[in-house]
Short mmCIF file of C-alpha atoms in Angstrom, two decimals:
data_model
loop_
_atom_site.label_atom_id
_atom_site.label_comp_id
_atom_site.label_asym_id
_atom_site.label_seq_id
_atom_site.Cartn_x
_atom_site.Cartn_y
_atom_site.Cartn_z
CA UNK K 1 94.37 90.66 107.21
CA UNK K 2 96.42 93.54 106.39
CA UNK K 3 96.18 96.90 107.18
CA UNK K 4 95.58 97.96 103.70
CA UNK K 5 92.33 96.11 104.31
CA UNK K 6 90.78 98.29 106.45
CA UNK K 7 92.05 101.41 105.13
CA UNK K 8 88.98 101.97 103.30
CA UNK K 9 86.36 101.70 106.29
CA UNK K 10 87.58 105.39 106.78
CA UNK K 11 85.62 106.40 103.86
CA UNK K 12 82.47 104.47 106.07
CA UNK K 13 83.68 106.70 109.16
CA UNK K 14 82.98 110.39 107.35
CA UNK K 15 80.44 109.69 105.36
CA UNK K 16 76.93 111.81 106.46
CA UNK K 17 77.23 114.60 108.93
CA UNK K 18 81.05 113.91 110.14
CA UNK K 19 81.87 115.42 106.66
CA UNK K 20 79.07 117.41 105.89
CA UNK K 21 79.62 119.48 109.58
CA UNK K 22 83.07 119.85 108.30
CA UNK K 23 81.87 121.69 105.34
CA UNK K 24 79.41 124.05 107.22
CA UNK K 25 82.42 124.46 109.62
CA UNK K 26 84.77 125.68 106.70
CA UNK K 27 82.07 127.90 105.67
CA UNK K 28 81.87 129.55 109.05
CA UNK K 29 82.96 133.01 110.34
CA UNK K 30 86.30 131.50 111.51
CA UNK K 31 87.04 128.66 109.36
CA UNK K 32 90.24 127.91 110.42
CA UNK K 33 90.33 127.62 114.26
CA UNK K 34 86.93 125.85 114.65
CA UNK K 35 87.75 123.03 111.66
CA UNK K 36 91.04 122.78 113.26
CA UNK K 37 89.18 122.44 116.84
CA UNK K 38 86.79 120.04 115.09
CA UNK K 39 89.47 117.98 113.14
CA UNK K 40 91.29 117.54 117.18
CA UNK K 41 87.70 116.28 118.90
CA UNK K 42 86.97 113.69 116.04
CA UNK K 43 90.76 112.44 116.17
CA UNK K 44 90.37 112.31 120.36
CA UNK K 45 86.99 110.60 119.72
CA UNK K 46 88.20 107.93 117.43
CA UNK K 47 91.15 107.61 119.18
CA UNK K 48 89.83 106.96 122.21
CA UNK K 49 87.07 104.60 120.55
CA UNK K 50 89.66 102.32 118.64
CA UNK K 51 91.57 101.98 121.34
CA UNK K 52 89.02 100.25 123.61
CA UNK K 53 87.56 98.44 120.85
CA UNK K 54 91.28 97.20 120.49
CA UNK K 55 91.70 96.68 123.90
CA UNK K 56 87.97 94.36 124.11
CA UNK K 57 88.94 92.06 121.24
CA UNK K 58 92.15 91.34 122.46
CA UNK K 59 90.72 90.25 125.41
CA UNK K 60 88.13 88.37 123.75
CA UNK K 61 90.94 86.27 121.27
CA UNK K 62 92.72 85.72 124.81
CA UNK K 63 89.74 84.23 126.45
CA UNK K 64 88.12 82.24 123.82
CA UNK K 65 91.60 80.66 123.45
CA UNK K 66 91.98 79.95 127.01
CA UNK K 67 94.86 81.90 127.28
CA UNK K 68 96.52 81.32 123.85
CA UNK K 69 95.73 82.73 120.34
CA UNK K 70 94.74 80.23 118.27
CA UNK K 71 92.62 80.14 115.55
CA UNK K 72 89.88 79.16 117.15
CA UNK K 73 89.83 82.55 118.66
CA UNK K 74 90.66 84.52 115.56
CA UNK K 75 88.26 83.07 114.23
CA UNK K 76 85.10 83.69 116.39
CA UNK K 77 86.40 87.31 116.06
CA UNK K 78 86.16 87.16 112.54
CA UNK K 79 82.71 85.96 112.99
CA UNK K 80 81.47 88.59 115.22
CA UNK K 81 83.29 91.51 112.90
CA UNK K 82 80.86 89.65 110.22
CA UNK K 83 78.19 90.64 112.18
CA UNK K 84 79.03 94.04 112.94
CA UNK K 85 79.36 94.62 108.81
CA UNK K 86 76.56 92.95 108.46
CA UNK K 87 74.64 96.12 110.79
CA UNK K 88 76.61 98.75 109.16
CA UNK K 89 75.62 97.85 106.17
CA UNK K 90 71.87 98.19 107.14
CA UNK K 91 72.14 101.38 109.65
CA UNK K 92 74.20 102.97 105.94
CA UNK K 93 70.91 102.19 103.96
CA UNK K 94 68.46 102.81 106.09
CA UNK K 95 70.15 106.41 106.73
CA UNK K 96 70.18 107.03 102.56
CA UNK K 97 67.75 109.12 102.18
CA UNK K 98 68.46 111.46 104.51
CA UNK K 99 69.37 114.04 102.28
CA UNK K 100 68.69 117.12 104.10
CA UNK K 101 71.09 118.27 106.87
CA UNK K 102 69.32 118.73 110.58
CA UNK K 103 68.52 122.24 111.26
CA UNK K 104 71.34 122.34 114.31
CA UNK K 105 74.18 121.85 111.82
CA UNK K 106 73.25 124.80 109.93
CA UNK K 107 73.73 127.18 112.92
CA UNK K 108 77.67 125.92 112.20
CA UNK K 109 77.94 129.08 110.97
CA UNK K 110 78.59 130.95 113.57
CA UNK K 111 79.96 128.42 116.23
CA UNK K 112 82.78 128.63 118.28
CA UNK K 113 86.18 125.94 118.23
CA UNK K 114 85.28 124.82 121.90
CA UNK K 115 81.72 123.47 120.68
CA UNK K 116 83.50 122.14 117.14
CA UNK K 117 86.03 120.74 119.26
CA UNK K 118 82.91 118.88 121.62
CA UNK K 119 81.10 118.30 118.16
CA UNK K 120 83.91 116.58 116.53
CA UNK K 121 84.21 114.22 119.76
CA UNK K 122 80.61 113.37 120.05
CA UNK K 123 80.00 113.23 116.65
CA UNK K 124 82.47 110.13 116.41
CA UNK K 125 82.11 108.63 120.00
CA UNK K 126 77.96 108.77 119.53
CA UNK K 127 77.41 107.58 116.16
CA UNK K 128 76.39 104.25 115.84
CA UNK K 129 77.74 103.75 112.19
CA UNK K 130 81.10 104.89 113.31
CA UNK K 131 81.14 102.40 116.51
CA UNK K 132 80.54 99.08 114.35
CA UNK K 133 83.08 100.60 112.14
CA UNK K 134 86.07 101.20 114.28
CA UNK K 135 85.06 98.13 116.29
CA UNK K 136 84.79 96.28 112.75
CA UNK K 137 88.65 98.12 112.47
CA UNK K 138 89.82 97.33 115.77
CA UNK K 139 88.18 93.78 115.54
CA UNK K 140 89.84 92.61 112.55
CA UNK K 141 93.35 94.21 113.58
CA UNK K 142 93.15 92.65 116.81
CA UNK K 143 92.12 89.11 116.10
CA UNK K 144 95.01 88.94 113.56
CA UNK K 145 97.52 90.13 115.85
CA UNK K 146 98.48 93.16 115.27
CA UNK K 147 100.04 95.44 117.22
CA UNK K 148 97.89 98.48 118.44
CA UNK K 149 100.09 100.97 116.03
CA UNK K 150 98.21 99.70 113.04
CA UNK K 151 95.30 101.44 114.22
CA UNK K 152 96.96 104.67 113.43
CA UNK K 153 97.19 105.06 109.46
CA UNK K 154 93.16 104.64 109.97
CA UNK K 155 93.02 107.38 112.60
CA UNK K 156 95.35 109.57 110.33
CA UNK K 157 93.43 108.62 107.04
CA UNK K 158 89.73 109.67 108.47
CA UNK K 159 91.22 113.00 109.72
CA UNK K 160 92.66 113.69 106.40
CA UNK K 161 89.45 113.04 104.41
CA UNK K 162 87.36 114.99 107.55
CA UNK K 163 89.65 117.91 106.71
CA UNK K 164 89.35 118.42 103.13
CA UNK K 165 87.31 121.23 103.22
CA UNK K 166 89.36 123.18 105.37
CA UNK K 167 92.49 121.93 102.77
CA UNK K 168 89.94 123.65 99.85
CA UNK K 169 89.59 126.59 101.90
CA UNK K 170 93.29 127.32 102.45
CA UNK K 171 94.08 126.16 98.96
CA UNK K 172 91.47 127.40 96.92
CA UNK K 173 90.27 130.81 98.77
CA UNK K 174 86.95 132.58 97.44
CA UNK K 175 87.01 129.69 94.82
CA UNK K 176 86.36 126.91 97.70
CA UNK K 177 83.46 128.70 98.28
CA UNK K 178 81.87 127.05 95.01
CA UNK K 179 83.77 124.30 95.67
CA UNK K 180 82.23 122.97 99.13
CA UNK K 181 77.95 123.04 98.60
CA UNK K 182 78.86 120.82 95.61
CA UNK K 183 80.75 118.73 98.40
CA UNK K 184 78.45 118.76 100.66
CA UNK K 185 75.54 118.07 98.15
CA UNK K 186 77.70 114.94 96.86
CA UNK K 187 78.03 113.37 100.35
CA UNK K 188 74.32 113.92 100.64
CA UNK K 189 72.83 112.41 97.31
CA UNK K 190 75.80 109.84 97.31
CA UNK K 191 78.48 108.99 100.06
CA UNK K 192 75.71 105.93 101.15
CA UNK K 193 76.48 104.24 98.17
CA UNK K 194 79.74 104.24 97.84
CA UNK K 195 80.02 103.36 101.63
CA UNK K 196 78.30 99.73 100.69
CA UNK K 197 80.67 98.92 98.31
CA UNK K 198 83.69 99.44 100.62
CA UNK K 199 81.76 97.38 103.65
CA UNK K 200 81.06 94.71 100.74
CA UNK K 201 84.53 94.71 100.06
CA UNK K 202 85.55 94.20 103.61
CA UNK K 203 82.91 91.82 104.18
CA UNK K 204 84.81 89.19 100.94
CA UNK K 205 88.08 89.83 102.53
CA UNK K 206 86.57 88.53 105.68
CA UNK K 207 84.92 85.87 104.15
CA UNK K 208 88.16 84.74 102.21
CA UNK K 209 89.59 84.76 105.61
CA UNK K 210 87.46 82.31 107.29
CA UNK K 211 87.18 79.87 104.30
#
């Protein structure tokens, strides 16, 4: 397990309102502090989430080993990250056709950065997808020995694809303005599918590693 592997899952993390929020955030009467608030909570949030996660499985490999790694171990945590897909990949399709943002994410408009800042940190602390993902992450990191660093290119890559509309806005101007309802509506109508074929993905490459 590489961690090239699990690069993709970050796709899993912003997919729905994470991304979507970030849009109406962009769109709002100051754009640039709260998606820059925003973009800080989520990175806390799924810092903060990995980490434990990290820090659980760890401690689960040490245990189930009595006190060594062995492969016994990594195994079983392959086994329960199986499991953990295996729910992500039915909370993602049962949440498909939600293709109408709740009314409290249109009042984005005219928020603040402390409550982005809050949003961004519940939104990725809260959300059930986005635990079995970064404990999927975390999980399959851990149980292969690697060191808690690795958890950082993830971290950096979800940030970077949370903060694309903001990167529109400052690159684009009044043209971003087009630019971002098509976003949004794309993440809406689509983002669910394309989030199955990356867990599917992950879920061979843990397969492959069992066999």
């Amino acid at each position: 397990m590489s961690l090239l592997t699990v690069l993709p899952l970050a796709f899993v993390m912003v997919a729905g309102p994470q991304l979507i929020s970030a849009v109406f955030l962009a769109a709002s009467r100051d754009p640039r502090r709260s998606s820059v608030a925003y973009l800080a909570g989520a990175a806390l949030g799924t810092l903060v989430a990995l980490t434990v996660w990290y820090g659980v499985f760890r401690v689960i490999r040490y245990s189930a080993g009595n006190g060594t790694k062995d492969s016994g171990s990594r195994h079983l945590i392959d086994w329960i990250v199986l499991v953990l897909l295996a729910a992500l990949m039915v909370i993602t399709f049962l949440r498909r056709k939600r293709n109408q943002p709740p009314g409290w994410m249109r009042k984005l408009e005219d928020t603040r950065p402390p409550f982005a800042f809050g949003l961004g940190l519940l939104l990725f602390v809260a959300m059930p997808s986005d635990e079995v993902t970064m404990a999927s992450v975390a999980g399959s990191l851990a149980g292969h020995d690697k060191p808690w660093w690795h958890l950082l290119p993830f971290l950096i890559l979800t940030v970077l694809l949370l903060a694309l509309p903001l990167l529109a806005l400052v690159m684009l101007g009044a043209r971003a303005e087009r630019l971002l309802p098509r976003l949004r509506d794309w993440s809406d109508a689509h983002s669910w599918i394309i989030s199955e074929l990356v867990i599917l993905v992950f879920v061979a490459i843990v397969v492959s590693d069992l066999v």
